PDB file of C-alpha atoms in Angstrom:
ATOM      1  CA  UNK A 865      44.814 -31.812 -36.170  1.00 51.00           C
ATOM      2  CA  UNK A 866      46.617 -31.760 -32.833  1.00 55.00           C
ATOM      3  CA  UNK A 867      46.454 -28.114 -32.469  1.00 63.00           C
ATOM      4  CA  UNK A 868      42.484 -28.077 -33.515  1.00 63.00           C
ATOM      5  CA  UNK A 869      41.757 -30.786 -30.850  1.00 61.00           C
ATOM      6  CA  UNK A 870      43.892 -28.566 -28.277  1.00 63.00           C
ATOM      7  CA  UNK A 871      41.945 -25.413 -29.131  1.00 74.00           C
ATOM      8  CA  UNK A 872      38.867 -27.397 -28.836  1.00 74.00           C
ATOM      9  CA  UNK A 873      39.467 -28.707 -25.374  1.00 73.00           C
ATOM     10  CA  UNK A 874      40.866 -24.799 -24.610  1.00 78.00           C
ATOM     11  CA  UNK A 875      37.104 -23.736 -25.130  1.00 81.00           C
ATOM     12  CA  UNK A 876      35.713 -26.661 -23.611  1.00 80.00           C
ATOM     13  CA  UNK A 877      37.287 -26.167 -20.531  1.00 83.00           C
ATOM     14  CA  UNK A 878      36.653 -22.172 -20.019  1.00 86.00           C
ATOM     15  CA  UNK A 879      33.398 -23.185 -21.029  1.00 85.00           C
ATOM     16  CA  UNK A 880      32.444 -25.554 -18.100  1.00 87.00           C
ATOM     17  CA  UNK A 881      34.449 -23.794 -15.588  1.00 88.00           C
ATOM     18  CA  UNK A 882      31.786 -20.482 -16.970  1.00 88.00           C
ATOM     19  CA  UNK A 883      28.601 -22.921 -16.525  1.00 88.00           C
ATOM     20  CA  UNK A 884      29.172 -25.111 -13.474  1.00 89.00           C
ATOM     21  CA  UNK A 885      30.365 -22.368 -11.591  1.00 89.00           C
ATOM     22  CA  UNK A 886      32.619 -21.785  -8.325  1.00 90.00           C
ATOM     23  CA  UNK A 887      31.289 -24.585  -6.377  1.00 90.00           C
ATOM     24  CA  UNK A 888      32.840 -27.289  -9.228  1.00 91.00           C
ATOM     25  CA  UNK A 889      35.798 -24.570 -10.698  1.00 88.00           C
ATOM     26  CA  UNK A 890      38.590 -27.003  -8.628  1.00 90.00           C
ATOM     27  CA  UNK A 891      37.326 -30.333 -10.190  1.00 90.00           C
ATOM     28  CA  UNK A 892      37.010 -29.147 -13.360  1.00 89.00           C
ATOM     29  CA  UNK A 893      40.199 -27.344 -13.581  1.00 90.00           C
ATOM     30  CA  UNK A 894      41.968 -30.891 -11.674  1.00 90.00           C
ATOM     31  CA  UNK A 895      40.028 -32.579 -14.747  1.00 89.00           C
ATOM     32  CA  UNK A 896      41.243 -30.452 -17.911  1.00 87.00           C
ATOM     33  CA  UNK A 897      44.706 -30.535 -16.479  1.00 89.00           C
ATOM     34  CA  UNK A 898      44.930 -34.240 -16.169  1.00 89.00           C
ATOM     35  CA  UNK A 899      43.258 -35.019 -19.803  1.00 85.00           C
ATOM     36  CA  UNK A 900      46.119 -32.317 -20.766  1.00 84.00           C
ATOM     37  CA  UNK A 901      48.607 -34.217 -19.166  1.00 88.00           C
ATOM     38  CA  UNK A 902      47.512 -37.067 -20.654  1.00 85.00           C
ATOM     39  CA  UNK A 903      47.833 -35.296 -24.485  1.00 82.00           C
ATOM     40  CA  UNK A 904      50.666 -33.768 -23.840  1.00 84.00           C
ATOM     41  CA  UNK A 905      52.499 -37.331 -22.554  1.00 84.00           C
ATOM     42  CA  UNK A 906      50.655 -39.561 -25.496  1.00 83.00           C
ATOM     43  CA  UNK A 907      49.265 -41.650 -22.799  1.00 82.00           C
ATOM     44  CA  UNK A 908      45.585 -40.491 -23.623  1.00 79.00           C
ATOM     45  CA  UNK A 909      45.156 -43.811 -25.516  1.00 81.00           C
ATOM     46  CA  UNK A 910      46.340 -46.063 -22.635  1.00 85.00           C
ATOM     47  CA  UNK A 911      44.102 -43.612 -20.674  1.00 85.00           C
ATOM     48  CA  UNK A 912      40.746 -43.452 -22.415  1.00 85.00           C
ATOM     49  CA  UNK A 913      38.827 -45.189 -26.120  1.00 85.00           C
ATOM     50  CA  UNK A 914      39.212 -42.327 -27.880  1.00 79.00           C
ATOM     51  CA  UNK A 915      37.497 -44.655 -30.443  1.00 82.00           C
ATOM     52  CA  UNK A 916      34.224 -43.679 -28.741  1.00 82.00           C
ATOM     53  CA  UNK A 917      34.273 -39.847 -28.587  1.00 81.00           C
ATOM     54  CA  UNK A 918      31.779 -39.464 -30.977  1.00 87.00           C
ATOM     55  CA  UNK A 919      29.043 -40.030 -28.339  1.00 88.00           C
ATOM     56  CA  UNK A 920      30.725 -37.686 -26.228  1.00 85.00           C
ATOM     57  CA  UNK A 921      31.685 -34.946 -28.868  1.00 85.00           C
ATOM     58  CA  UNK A 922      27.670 -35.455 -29.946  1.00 90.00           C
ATOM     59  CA  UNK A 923      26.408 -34.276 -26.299  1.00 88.00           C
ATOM     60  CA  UNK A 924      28.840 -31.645 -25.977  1.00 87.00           C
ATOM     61  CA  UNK A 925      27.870 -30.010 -28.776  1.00 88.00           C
ATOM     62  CA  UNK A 926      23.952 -30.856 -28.008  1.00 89.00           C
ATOM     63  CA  UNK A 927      24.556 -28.851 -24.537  1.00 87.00           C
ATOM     64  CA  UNK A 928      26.168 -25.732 -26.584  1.00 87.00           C
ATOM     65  CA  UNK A 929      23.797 -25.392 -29.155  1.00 89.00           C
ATOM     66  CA  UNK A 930      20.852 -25.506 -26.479  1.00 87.00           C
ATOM     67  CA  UNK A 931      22.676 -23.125 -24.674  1.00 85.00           C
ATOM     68  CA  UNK A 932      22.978 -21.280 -27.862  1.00 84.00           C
ATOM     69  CA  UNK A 933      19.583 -21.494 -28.572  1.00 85.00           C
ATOM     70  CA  UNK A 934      18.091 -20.519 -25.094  1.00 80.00           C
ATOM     71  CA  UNK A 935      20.294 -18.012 -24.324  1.00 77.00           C
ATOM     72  CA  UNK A 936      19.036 -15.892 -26.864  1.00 75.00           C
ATOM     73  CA  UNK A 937      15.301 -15.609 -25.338  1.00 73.00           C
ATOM     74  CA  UNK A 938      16.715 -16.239 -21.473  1.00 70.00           C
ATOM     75  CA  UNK A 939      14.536 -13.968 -18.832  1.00 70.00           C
ATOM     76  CA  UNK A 940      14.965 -14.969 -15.348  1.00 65.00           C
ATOM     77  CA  UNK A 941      12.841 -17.643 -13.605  1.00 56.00           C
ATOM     78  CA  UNK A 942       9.857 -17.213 -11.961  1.00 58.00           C
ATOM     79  CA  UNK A 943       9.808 -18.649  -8.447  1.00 55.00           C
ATOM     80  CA  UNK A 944       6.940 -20.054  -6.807  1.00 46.00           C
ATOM     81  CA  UNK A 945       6.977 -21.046  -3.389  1.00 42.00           C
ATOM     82  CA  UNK A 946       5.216 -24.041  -2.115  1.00 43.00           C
ATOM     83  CA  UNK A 947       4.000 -24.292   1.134  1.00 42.00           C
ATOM     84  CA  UNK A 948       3.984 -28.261   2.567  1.00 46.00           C
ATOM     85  CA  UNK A 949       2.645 -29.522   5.748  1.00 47.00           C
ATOM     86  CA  UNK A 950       4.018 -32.409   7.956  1.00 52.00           C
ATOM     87  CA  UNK A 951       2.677 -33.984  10.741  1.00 48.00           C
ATOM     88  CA  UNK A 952       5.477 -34.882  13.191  1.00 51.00           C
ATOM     89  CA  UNK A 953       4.217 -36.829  16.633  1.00 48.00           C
ATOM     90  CA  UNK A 954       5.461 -35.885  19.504  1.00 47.00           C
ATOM     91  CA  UNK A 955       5.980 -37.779  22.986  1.00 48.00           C
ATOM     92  CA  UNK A 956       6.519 -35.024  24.818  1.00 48.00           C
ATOM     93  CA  UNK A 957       4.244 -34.023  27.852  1.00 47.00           C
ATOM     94  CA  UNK A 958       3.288 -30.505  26.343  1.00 51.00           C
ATOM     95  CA  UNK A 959       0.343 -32.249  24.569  1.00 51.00           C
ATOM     96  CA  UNK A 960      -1.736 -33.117  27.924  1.00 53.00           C
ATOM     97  CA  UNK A 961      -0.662 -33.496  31.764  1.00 54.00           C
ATOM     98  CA  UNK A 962      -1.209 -36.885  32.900  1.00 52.00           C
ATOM     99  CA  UNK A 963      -2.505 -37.953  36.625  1.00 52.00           C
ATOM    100  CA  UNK A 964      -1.973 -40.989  38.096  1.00 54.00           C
ATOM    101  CA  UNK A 965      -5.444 -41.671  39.957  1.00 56.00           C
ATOM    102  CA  UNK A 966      -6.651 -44.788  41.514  1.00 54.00           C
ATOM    103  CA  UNK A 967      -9.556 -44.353  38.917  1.00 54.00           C
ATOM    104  CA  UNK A 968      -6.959 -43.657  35.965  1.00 53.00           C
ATOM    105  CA  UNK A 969      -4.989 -46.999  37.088  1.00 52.00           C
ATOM    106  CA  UNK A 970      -7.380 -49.043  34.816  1.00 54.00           C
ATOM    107  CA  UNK A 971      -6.946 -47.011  31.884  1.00 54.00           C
ATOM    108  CA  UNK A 972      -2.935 -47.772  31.760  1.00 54.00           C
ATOM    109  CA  UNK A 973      -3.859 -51.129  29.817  1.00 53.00           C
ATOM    110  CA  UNK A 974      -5.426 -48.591  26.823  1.00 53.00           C
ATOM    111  CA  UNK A 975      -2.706 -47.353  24.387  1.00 51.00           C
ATOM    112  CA  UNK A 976      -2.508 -43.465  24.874  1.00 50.00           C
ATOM    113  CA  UNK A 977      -1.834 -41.731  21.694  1.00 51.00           C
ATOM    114  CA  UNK A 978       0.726 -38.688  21.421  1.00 52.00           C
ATOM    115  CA  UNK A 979      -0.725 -35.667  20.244  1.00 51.00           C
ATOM    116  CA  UNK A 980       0.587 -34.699  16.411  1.00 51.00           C
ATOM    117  CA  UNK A 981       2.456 -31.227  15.416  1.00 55.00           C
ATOM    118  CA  UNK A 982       2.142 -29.628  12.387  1.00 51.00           C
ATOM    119  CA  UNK A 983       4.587 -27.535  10.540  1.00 51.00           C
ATOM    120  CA  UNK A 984       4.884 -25.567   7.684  1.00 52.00           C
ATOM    121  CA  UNK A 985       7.970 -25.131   5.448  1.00 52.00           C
ATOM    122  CA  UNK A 986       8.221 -23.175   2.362  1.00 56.00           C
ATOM    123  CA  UNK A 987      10.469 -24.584  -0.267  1.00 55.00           C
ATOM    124  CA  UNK A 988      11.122 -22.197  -2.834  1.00 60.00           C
ATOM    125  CA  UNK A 989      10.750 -23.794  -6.284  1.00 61.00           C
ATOM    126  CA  UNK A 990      11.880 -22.274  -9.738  1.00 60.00           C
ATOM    127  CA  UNK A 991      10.765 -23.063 -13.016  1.00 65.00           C
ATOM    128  CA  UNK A 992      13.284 -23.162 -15.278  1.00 68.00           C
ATOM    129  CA  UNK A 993      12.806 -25.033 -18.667  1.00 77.00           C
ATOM    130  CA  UNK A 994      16.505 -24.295 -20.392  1.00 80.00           C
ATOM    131  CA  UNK A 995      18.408 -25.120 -16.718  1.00 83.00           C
ATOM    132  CA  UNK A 996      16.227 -28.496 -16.509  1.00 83.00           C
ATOM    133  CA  UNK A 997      17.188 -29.450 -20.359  1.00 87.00           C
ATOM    134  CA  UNK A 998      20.917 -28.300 -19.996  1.00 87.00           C
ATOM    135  CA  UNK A 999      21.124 -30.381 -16.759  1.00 89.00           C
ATOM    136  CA  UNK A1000      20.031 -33.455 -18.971  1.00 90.00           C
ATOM    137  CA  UNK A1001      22.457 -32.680 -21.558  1.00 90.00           C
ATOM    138  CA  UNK A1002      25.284 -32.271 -19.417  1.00 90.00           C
ATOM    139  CA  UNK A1003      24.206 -35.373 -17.708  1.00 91.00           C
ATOM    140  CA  UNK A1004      24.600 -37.662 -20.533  1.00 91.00           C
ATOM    141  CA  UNK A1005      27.955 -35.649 -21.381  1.00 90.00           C
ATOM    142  CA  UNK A1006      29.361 -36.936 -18.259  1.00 89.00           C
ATOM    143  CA  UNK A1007      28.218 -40.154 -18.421  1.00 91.00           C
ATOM    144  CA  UNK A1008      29.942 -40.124 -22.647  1.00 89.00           C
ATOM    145  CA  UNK A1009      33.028 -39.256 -20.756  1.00 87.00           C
ATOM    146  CA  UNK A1010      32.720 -41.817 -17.615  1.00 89.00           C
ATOM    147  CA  UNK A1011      32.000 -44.242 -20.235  1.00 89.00           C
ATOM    148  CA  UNK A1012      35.524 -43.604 -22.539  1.00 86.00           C
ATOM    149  CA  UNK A1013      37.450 -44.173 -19.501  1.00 89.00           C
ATOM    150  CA  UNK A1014      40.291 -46.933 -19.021  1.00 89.00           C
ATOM    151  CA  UNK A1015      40.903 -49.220 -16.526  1.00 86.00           C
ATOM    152  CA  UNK A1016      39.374 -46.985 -13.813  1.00 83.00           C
ATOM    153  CA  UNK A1017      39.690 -50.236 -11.004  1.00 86.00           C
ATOM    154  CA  UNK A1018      43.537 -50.339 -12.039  1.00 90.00           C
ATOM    155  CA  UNK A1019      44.849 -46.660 -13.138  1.00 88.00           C
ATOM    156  CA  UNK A1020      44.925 -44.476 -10.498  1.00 90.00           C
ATOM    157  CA  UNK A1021      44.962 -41.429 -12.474  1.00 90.00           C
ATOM    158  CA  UNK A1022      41.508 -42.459 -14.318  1.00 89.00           C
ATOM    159  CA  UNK A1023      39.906 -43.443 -11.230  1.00 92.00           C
ATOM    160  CA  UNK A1024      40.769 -40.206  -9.867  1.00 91.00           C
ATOM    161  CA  UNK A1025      39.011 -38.682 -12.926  1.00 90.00           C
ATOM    162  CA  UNK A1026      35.735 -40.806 -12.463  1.00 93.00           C
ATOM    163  CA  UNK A1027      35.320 -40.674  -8.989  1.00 92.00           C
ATOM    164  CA  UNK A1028      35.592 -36.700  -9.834  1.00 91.00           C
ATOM    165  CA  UNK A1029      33.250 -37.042 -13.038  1.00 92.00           C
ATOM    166  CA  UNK A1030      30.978 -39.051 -10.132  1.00 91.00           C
ATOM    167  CA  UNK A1031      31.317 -36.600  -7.188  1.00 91.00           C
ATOM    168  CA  UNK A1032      30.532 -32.943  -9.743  1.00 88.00           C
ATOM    169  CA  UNK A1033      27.340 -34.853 -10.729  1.00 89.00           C
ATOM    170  CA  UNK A1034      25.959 -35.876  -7.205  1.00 90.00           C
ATOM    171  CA  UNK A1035      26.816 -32.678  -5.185  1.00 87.00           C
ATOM    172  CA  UNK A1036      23.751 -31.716  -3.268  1.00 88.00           C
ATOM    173  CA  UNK A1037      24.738 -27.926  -3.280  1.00 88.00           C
ATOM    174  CA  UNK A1038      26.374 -28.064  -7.296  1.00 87.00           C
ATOM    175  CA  UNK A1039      24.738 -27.708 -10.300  1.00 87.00           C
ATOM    176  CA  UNK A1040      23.025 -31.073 -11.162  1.00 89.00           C
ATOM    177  CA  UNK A1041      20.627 -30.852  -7.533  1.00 88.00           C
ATOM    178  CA  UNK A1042      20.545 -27.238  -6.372  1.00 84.00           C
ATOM    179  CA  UNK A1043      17.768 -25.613  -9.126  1.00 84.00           C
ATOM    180  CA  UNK A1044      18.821 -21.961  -7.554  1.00 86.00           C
ATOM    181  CA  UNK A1045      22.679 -22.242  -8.155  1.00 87.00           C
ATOM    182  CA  UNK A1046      22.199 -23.765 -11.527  1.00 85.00           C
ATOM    183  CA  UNK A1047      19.424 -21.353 -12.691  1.00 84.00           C
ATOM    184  CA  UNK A1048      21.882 -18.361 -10.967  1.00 85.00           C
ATOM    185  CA  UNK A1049      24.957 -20.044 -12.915  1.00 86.00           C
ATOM    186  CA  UNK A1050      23.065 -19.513 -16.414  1.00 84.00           C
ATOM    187  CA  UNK A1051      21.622 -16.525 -15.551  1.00 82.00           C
ATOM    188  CA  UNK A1052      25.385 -14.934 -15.230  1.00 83.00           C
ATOM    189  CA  UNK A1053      26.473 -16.515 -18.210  1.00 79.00           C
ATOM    190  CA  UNK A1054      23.458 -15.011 -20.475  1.00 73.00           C
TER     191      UNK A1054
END
């Protein structure tokens, strides 16, 4: 049983190094060592309720057979690009030139308006079904594991592992928020 669970986790962790990519290869690597470590030294039951794995075990294998499934039919994502407009209001004096006049004088009591900028910026969006659905999977896979962990406030060792869990599913530029680097992650694994 041992050596099946070992194999298992073997797979598991060439497969998430494959899908989340370089940006998240160092926590992910730091993370299969230490649940090694923790396997290897018998301290995986002080460590985490392996009683409740079955949640976790049920979304890992939801993520690979989605992947399974999509992969099959995968073309690349079409991108659209959006074009949005924002007003921005400017103090500057480039709007109009303003004289001080004995007539103007009277005017200061009136509330002079800035003059507004627009600007355009294209944000390139990509539709991208199977990313969007694997994202959710591997969403509530992290949160399976998150939730098996012990004494997080008191362990250093499984704090380290869910402030790590925490920090690969907020990076701005990973694979959770970026929709280019996670569509370009399972594009190279297809």
């Amino acid at each position: 049983m041992q050596t099946a669970v070992a194999e298992i986790w073997e797979l598991g962790s060439y497969f998430f190094v494959q899908l989340f990519g370089p940006i998240h290869s160092a926590d992910i690597n730091a993370m299969t060592l230490l649940i090694g470590k923790w396997f290897d030294g018998g301290s995986a039951t002080g460590k985490m309720k392996l009683e409740s794995t079955r949640k976790a075990f049920k979304d890992f294998v939801g993520a690979v057979a989605l992947l399974h499934k999509g992969m099959k039919k995968r073309k690349r994502p079409k991108k659209t690009t959006v074009v949005s407009t924002e007003t921005k209001t400017s103090s500057s004096s480039k709007a109009m030139r303003r004289v001080v006049s004995a007539g103007s004088l009277s005017s200061l009591d009136k509330d002079v308006k800035p003059a507004a900028e627009v600007s355009a910026t294209k944000t390139e969006i990509i539709v991208d079904a199977l990313r969007d659905q694997v994202r959710d999977k591997l969403r509530n896979l992290l949160h399976s594991v998150k939730s098996l962990l012990k004494n997080t406030d008191i362990d250093p060792e499984t704090r380290d592992m869910h402030d790590r869990l925490t920090f690969l599913a907020s990076m701005e530029n990973g694979f959770f928020w970026d929709d280019v680097y996670a569509s370009d992650q399972l594009d190279e694994i297809s």
